[in-house]
Amino acid sequence: MQASEIYERIKSKFEDAIVEFKADAIVEPYLEVKPDKVKDICEFLRDEPDLAFDYLMCLSGVDYGDGTLGVVYHIYSMKHGHRFVLKVKVSVNDPVVQSVESVWKSADWHEREAYDMFGIIFEGHPDLRRILMPYDWPEGSYPLRKDFQVPEFYNGMKVPY
Amino acid sequence: MRQYFKNIFIAIWTILVGLKLTFKHLFVRAVTIQYPDVKLKLPERARNRLYVNIDDCIGCRQCEMACPVDCITIETVKALPNEDLGVTSTGNKKRLWVTKFDIDISKCCYCGLCVYPCPTECIYMTDVYEFSEYKRHNLIYHFSNFTPEEAEMKKRQVEQFELEQKMKKAKPAEQVPVNNPESGEKKS
Amino acid sequence: MATFEITTRSVRGDLKTDTMILNMGPQHPSTHGVLRLELVVDGEIIVDVIPHIGYLHRCFEKHAEQMTNYQQVIPYVDRMDYVAAMGNELAYVLAVEKLMGLEVPERVQYIRVIMAELQRIASHLLAVGTYGLDLGAFTPFLWCFREREKILDLFEITCGARLLYNYIWVGGLSHDLPSEFGKKLKDFLKTFPKALKEINDLLTFNKIFIDRTANIGVLPPDVAINYGCSGPMLRGSGVKFDLRKNEPYLVYDRFEFDVPVGEGKMGTVGDCWDRYYVRVREMEESLKIIEQAWEQLPPGDVHSAIPKKVRPPQGEVYFRTENPRGEIGFYIISDGHSASPFRVKARAPSFVNLSVLPEISRGYMIADLVAILGSVDIVLGEVDR
Amino acid sequence: MPEIFNMLIASFIPLLFILIYAVVILWVEIKVASHVQDRLGYMYTGGFHGIAQPIADLLKLLTKEHITPANSDKIFFTLAPVLVFASSYAAYAALPFTSTFIAANLNVGIFYIIAITSFVVIGILMAGWSSNNKYSLLGAMRSVAQIVSYEIPTVLSILTVVVAVGTLNLQEICEIQKGGISSWNIFKYPPFMLITFLIYFTASLAEVNRTPFDIPEAESELVAGYHTEYTGMKFAMFYLAEYANMFLVSGIAAILFFGGWSSPFGKFLSSPGWGVFWFVSKGLFFVFLQIMLRWTLPRLRVDQLMYVSWKVLTPISFVNLMMVGLWAILK
């Protein structure tokens, strides 16, 4: 199924959740949706038999550098062999996105990573801890954000050595 | 019951098959070599220790830019108009004194990215792979012909020259003679 | 020595017993690196597994943003899955090329296929060997290494490095194949099946090995898909999904090869033995691909399409390829004006595959956990990036 | 006075044998391992194929620091390796090296050996418990379960031989098999004695914690099992005990099934001096077999180990015992 058809299907069900559908984006079209509806949309995408997006390829956090953070979902259907890109944008001051952990289990660690690196809070995630950074990494410091400053000292060690 | 005895039989059989194989390998020629005594010849493309032929370096900093781990540090000083630095073996004319060309080989990741952009092919990877040191700072290789003091002197010379130039620009005077043969010997 | 049933929890009755927390790793012989597993065990039976990762985190994604151009990211990409560096480079380079809309010469594509498949064999050899090591068989490990050395020699004569190649470049390759490559490759293709048979005899079909791995760590296909597993992990569960077949990239659609899937030959579909055997069979299939690719290899120049400056247009791409460990994907955002990527996200197969570990290891014994972890075949460089 | 002197000499000879044998077998083990794996192993120390490397290793172990973990039970921690080594050393007393030398010619020699080697279990449990390390404890628990359950098939198979030869005295068992290869126990009551031997050999592998039954020290699961925390000479004691045990079970196998010190050619080369040679070389052959098995097989899991013992070896050895007994009565 083509991306535009998939978009039509989503539009017919979640008219109010859609922010933007960019059909002419370079390489792949994507659909931007509202962060508080993403779980419902994902559930719909997974459960609808002719969409059947059962495989979450990748979930990436992004810092766009202009005060917005984003989450990008690349999803794939093992059954039909089609793919789709969903996007969510939130402001850096209130970065709350619905968790899709209950839809695809693979989102579990990916969401933890996005939280760890960007501070995006996934609402409804059962175990939102840091995953790659050490547990004693300072609260509120998210290394992949564009405004991240490398600390001068880490645990008494000078950076860079 | 049949499965039970079959299992026992398969277990014994596969163990015997394995034993036969390992026993056979007792007499197979070893593939390892006795390293410090015997050394393999490395292929010509082997990427190991970096080497810089400083006589050919024109100080273009291409390698420094290409390095993904920033292990190369280059400092250059502009040659005075009266100094002739000669040409490299590839025929490029040298215009800069390379007062500092340090490679911190302990940071080097042996990717070889610095080798390709070099216009005079003066930086390349050799097949030397034994260069462990007791002190970490010994792994910073200084390829430049200048000692720090000489480099400092050179820098001051140029500063002074530029100052003079500025002064001269302010009040133009006769040309400084180019191609002073003595200053070409300054190197080393 | 028949297959045996797993009891999930010991019977307690009136006896007061307690679970014990056992720290496995970060320094442990069978965690394949610096993985720390917090095991909650009831005697020898595992109640829960909590993986703690990040000990090898090297900020790959941050590094990639800090580079001055796209080319410089490649050495960093190498270091993700350091036993299958060619595959990582391939995925990254193909993603950038797709973003730029770059066409590469046929010869480059064929050489890339040969390299990627050789790398797959090398990586699977390591996986098979260390799996034997995890289960106490030391000899197959070194036999596998002996074979792997031959592949590394091939890589060394081609690009000068044995492990971290920086060979596949955007638009081309760093070197063309050397003249002696063909002869050495043919030697390898001739001797490898024999070596593989020896390993099969010694390890794969050994009764003790089968008993240790069959019916252990069963991963049903729907769980595997839901957890995003890929590669031998997914195919071991019987899902016939291989990106080389399903989403052909390079010139994979021109070769004939099978996609081996787990068949439950020794136990249940999706157990450790299936995952292991899928890897062994994949090596044979890779051999087939290499043979065909070498025969069809066209002449040409490998440098002709390398662009002077890699500067993709504004846009983003998610490109995935089949690495030895599964689907490796790169999500690259380019802002259009700078020469370095705006954001690179690596979807590492081991990272995703590892997340299913707690799900499939509950109720087994500590010795089984080692077997399961070995069959997942993680590389910590890739898990932590 | 001379009696004590004699006893000292008699006890010293097995000790000397163990030490020399351990050094040799350490070297053999490493060399076999490396050649099986297509490599050379150590080559430098002592000239020919690193012949002096085991001695260097032992010296290194002797000079290493003794580390006692802070929270360990110090008395047991120190005592455990001694106990493990002492029990396997004590078993050598009843081992007939040749027709004229046996440290203690006991009527119930084989019974004594079975009894005294059981002490190893206590030593291992002490080591695992006192280390205050979870891995050690798990290893010790496995080891105890393993040795206790494998005692049964071992004893049953030994009992089968005893039924066949009608004595518990090891020296007499050897005397009976004196007439060359054809009179060895292994060829009696075919095929039951052969099966008995296989059971004994398998069970003895488990008794000495060798692959495929090395789960107490399974390095990829339990790091090093019960001796994880041991260093220096204490560790060397465990090591020595393991190798001493290896020869012990191999020696018993040689005595029970392969004629012990008797020559395979009947009267030819059967003087007491040659007796030592035959006995040691038969024993070493089985040690070699154990080493080969170690570098061939993966290891079993702890419950499969129990399965092998209780559901395979024990019932079959019971059947064997009965058949041999019946046959002996009917004969």
Tab-separated table of C-alpha atoms in Angstrom, chain D residues 64-285:
chain	number	residue	atom	x	y	z
D	64	LYS	CA	51.796	-15.490	44.387
D	65	GLU	CA	50.023	-13.563	47.078
D	66	HIS	CA	47.472	-15.372	49.197
D	67	ILE	CA	44.286	-13.400	49.077
D	68	THR	CA	41.643	-14.191	51.634
D	69	PRO	CA	38.380	-12.374	50.973
D	70	ALA	CA	37.379	-10.044	53.778
D	71	ASN	CA	34.049	-11.655	54.569
D	72	SER	CA	35.133	-15.232	54.149
D	73	ASP	CA	35.172	-17.857	56.851
D	74	LYS	CA	38.927	-17.830	57.262
D	75	ILE	CA	39.482	-21.169	58.966
D	76	PHE	CA	37.424	-23.147	56.501
D	77	PHE	CA	38.782	-21.125	53.632
D	78	THR	CA	42.326	-22.191	54.492
D	79	LEU	CA	41.395	-25.712	55.419
D	80	ALA	CA	39.404	-26.557	52.294
D	81	PRO	CA	42.228	-26.986	49.766
D	82	VAL	CA	44.207	-29.011	52.265
D	83	LEU	CA	41.274	-31.316	52.838
D	84	VAL	CA	40.648	-31.733	49.130
D	85	PHE	CA	44.241	-32.581	48.429
D	86	ALA	CA	44.692	-34.746	51.530
D	87	SER	CA	41.757	-36.966	50.667
D	88	SER	CA	42.890	-37.644	47.139
D	89	TYR	CA	46.453	-38.144	48.341
D	90	ALA	CA	45.303	-40.562	51.006
D	91	ALA	CA	43.622	-42.675	48.385
D	92	TYR	CA	46.993	-43.310	46.762
D	93	ALA	CA	47.953	-45.395	49.779
D	94	ALA	CA	45.916	-48.332	48.543
D	95	LEU	CA	46.987	-48.068	44.932
D	96	PRO	CA	49.245	-50.960	43.889
D	97	PHE	CA	51.935	-49.471	41.693
D	98	THR	CA	53.520	-52.863	41.143
D	99	SER	CA	53.426	-56.352	42.569
D	100	THR	CA	55.902	-55.440	45.293
D	101	PHE	CA	55.018	-51.854	46.102
D	102	ILE	CA	51.812	-50.786	47.717
D	103	ALA	CA	51.825	-48.293	50.556
D	104	ALA	CA	49.087	-50.087	52.451
D	105	ASN	CA	48.013	-53.512	51.295
D	106	LEU	CA	44.471	-53.466	52.608
D	107	ASN	CA	41.982	-56.272	52.454
D	108	VAL	CA	39.321	-53.778	51.524
D	109	GLY	CA	41.497	-51.565	49.342
D	110	ILE	CA	38.879	-50.538	46.823
D	111	PHE	CA	36.377	-49.903	49.586
D	112	TYR	CA	38.893	-47.699	51.348
D	113	ILE	CA	39.481	-45.668	48.211
D	114	ILE	CA	35.768	-45.113	47.662
D	115	ALA	CA	35.394	-44.029	51.261
D	116	ILE	CA	38.367	-41.721	51.416
D	117	THR	CA	37.701	-39.941	48.114
D	118	SER	CA	34.269	-38.964	49.395
D	119	PHE	CA	36.042	-36.478	51.605
D	120	VAL	CA	36.678	-34.369	48.524
D	121	VAL	CA	33.025	-33.387	48.645
D	122	ILE	CA	33.412	-31.897	52.091
D	123	GLY	CA	36.464	-29.937	51.025
D	124	ILE	CA	34.703	-28.533	47.977
D	125	LEU	CA	31.627	-27.584	49.935
D	126	MET	CA	33.832	-25.913	52.524
D	127	ALA	CA	35.621	-23.978	49.819
D	128	GLY	CA	32.415	-22.852	48.181
D	129	TRP	CA	30.707	-21.892	51.391
D	130	SER	CA	33.592	-20.139	53.058
D	131	SER	CA	34.449	-18.033	50.010
D	132	ASN	CA	31.268	-16.034	50.602
D	133	ASN	CA	30.771	-15.743	46.883
D	134	LYS	CA	27.561	-16.639	45.132
D	135	TYR	CA	29.293	-18.217	42.197
D	136	SER	CA	31.442	-20.337	44.500
D	137	LEU	CA	28.415	-21.407	46.455
D	138	LEU	CA	26.543	-22.428	43.329
D	139	GLY	CA	29.576	-24.305	42.128
D	140	ALA	CA	29.978	-26.108	45.426
D	141	MET	CA	26.311	-27.008	45.499
D	142	ARG	CA	26.500	-28.420	42.022
D	143	SER	CA	29.677	-30.268	42.856
D	144	VAL	CA	28.244	-31.920	45.928
D	145	ALA	CA	25.099	-32.985	44.124
D	146	GLN	CA	27.191	-34.295	41.285
D	147	ILE	CA	29.753	-36.256	43.259
D	148	VAL	CA	27.199	-37.732	45.623
D	149	SER	CA	24.986	-38.949	42.803
D	150	TYR	CA	27.830	-40.265	40.699
D	151	GLU	CA	29.174	-42.203	43.651
D	152	ILE	CA	26.351	-44.673	43.068
D	153	PRO	CA	27.088	-45.775	39.494
D	154	THR	CA	30.799	-45.764	40.313
D	155	VAL	CA	30.313	-48.016	43.287
D	156	LEU	CA	27.880	-50.254	41.420
D	157	SER	CA	30.276	-50.742	38.560
D	158	ILE	CA	33.132	-51.419	40.947
D	159	LEU	CA	30.858	-53.852	42.703
D	160	THR	CA	30.286	-55.647	39.421
D	161	VAL	CA	34.009	-56.205	39.104
D	162	VAL	CA	34.192	-57.313	42.701
D	163	VAL	CA	31.457	-59.850	42.047
D	164	ALA	CA	33.389	-61.105	39.072
D	165	VAL	CA	36.752	-61.428	40.789
D	166	GLY	CA	35.578	-62.136	44.315
D	167	THR	CA	37.921	-59.868	46.239
D	168	LEU	CA	38.183	-56.282	47.462
D	169	ASN	CA	41.966	-56.328	47.625
D	170	LEU	CA	43.421	-54.374	44.740
D	171	GLN	CA	46.651	-56.340	44.761
D	172	GLU	CA	44.704	-59.563	44.388
D	173	ILE	CA	42.551	-58.110	41.624
D	174	CYS	CA	45.745	-57.447	39.704
D	175	GLU	CA	47.108	-60.923	40.473
D	176	ILE	CA	44.003	-62.498	38.994
D	177	GLN	CA	44.481	-60.698	35.664
D	178	LYS	CA	48.129	-61.633	35.369
D	179	GLY	CA	47.881	-63.863	32.293
D	180	GLY	CA	48.162	-61.266	29.568
D	181	ILE	CA	45.568	-59.353	27.609
D	182	SER	CA	43.042	-62.197	27.393
D	183	SER	CA	42.687	-62.508	31.133
D	184	TRP	CA	41.839	-58.845	31.691
D	185	ASN	CA	38.544	-58.231	33.385
D	186	ILE	CA	37.239	-56.135	30.547
D	187	PHE	CA	36.981	-59.215	28.339
D	188	LYS	CA	35.197	-61.306	30.910
D	189	TYR	CA	31.432	-61.819	30.759
D	190	PRO	CA	31.070	-60.096	27.403
D	191	PRO	CA	29.659	-57.579	26.884
D	192	PHE	CA	28.746	-56.769	30.460
D	193	MET	CA	32.236	-55.957	31.640
D	194	LEU	CA	32.729	-53.590	28.710
D	195	ILE	CA	29.518	-51.779	29.612
D	196	THR	CA	30.619	-51.740	33.226
D	197	PHE	CA	33.850	-50.130	32.187
D	198	LEU	CA	32.046	-47.484	30.139
D	199	ILE	CA	29.800	-46.698	33.080
D	200	TYR	CA	32.747	-46.547	35.423
D	201	PHE	CA	34.682	-44.287	33.095
D	202	THR	CA	31.756	-41.920	32.569
D	203	ALA	CA	30.980	-41.758	36.250
D	204	SER	CA	34.603	-41.248	37.155
D	205	LEU	CA	34.762	-38.292	34.767
D	206	ALA	CA	31.985	-36.762	36.796
D	207	GLU	CA	33.691	-37.626	40.051
D	208	VAL	CA	36.769	-35.677	39.104
D	209	ASN	CA	34.817	-32.803	37.531
D	210	ARG	CA	36.140	-33.231	34.037
D	211	THR	CA	34.383	-32.229	30.842
D	212	PRO	CA	31.610	-32.991	29.924
D	213	PHE	CA	30.785	-33.002	33.617
D	214	ASP	CA	32.796	-29.982	34.678
D	215	ILE	CA	29.753	-27.982	35.677
D	216	PRO	CA	30.994	-27.186	39.214
D	217	GLU	CA	33.687	-25.005	37.733
D	218	ALA	CA	31.905	-24.225	34.464
D	219	GLU	CA	33.915	-21.202	33.515
D	220	SER	CA	31.348	-19.722	31.168
D	221	GLU	CA	28.609	-19.885	33.768
D	222	LEU	CA	30.146	-19.783	37.213
D	223	VAL	CA	33.451	-18.067	36.400
D	224	ALA	CA	35.514	-20.725	38.204
D	225	GLY	CA	33.020	-22.348	40.543
D	226	TYR	CA	34.207	-23.233	44.007
D	227	HIS	CA	37.762	-22.022	43.544
D	228	THR	CA	36.876	-18.576	42.198
D	229	GLU	CA	38.312	-16.800	45.219
D	230	TYR	CA	41.444	-18.880	45.616
D	231	THR	CA	44.891	-17.663	44.708
D	232	GLY	CA	48.454	-18.784	44.925
D	233	MET	CA	49.307	-22.064	46.581
D	234	LYS	CA	45.776	-22.687	47.794
D	235	PHE	CA	44.587	-22.596	44.222
D	236	ALA	CA	47.497	-24.828	43.241
D	237	MET	CA	46.323	-27.361	45.825
D	238	PHE	CA	42.938	-27.589	44.143
D	239	TYR	CA	44.660	-27.925	40.848
D	240	LEU	CA	46.972	-30.609	42.133
D	241	ALA	CA	44.076	-32.465	43.737
D	242	GLU	CA	42.184	-32.400	40.459
D	243	TYR	CA	45.083	-33.890	38.577
D	244	ALA	CA	45.809	-36.381	41.346
D	245	ASN	CA	42.183	-37.445	41.213
D	246	MET	CA	42.370	-37.838	37.478
D	247	PHE	CA	45.152	-40.334	37.788
D	248	LEU	CA	43.498	-42.009	40.735
D	249	VAL	CA	40.325	-42.855	38.838
D	250	SER	CA	42.327	-43.796	35.756
D	251	GLY	CA	44.565	-46.025	37.861
D	252	ILE	CA	41.570	-47.743	39.374
D	253	ALA	CA	40.131	-48.229	35.893
D	254	ALA	CA	43.433	-49.796	34.867
D	255	ILE	CA	43.458	-52.054	37.922
D	256	LEU	CA	39.849	-53.145	37.718
D	257	PHE	CA	39.547	-53.700	34.015
D	258	PHE	CA	42.964	-53.698	32.408
D	259	GLY	CA	45.123	-55.769	34.662
D	260	GLY	CA	46.773	-53.021	36.692
D	261	TRP	CA	50.535	-53.572	36.807
D	262	SER	CA	50.392	-56.872	34.942
D	263	SER	CA	51.964	-57.031	31.545
D	264	PRO	CA	49.656	-57.313	28.524
D	265	PHE	CA	51.959	-60.045	27.197
D	266	GLY	CA	51.590	-62.514	30.027
D	267	LYS	CA	55.009	-63.380	31.456
D	268	PHE	CA	56.954	-61.207	29.032
D	269	LEU	CA	58.247	-57.989	30.641
D	270	SER	CA	56.460	-58.707	33.883
D	271	SER	CA	59.123	-57.968	36.499
D	272	PRO	CA	58.099	-55.535	39.287
D	273	GLY	CA	59.995	-52.706	37.588
D	274	TRP	CA	58.027	-53.211	34.400
D	275	GLY	CA	54.941	-53.445	36.551
D	276	VAL	CA	55.294	-49.779	37.476
D	277	PHE	CA	55.685	-48.958	33.814
D	278	TRP	CA	52.585	-50.885	32.771
D	279	PHE	CA	50.483	-49.487	35.562
D	280	VAL	CA	51.513	-45.883	35.019
D	281	SER	CA	51.199	-46.049	31.267
D	282	LYS	CA	47.750	-47.630	31.482
D	283	GLY	CA	46.731	-44.958	33.926
D	284	LEU	CA	48.177	-42.207	31.781
D	285	PHE	CA	46.331	-43.530	28.771
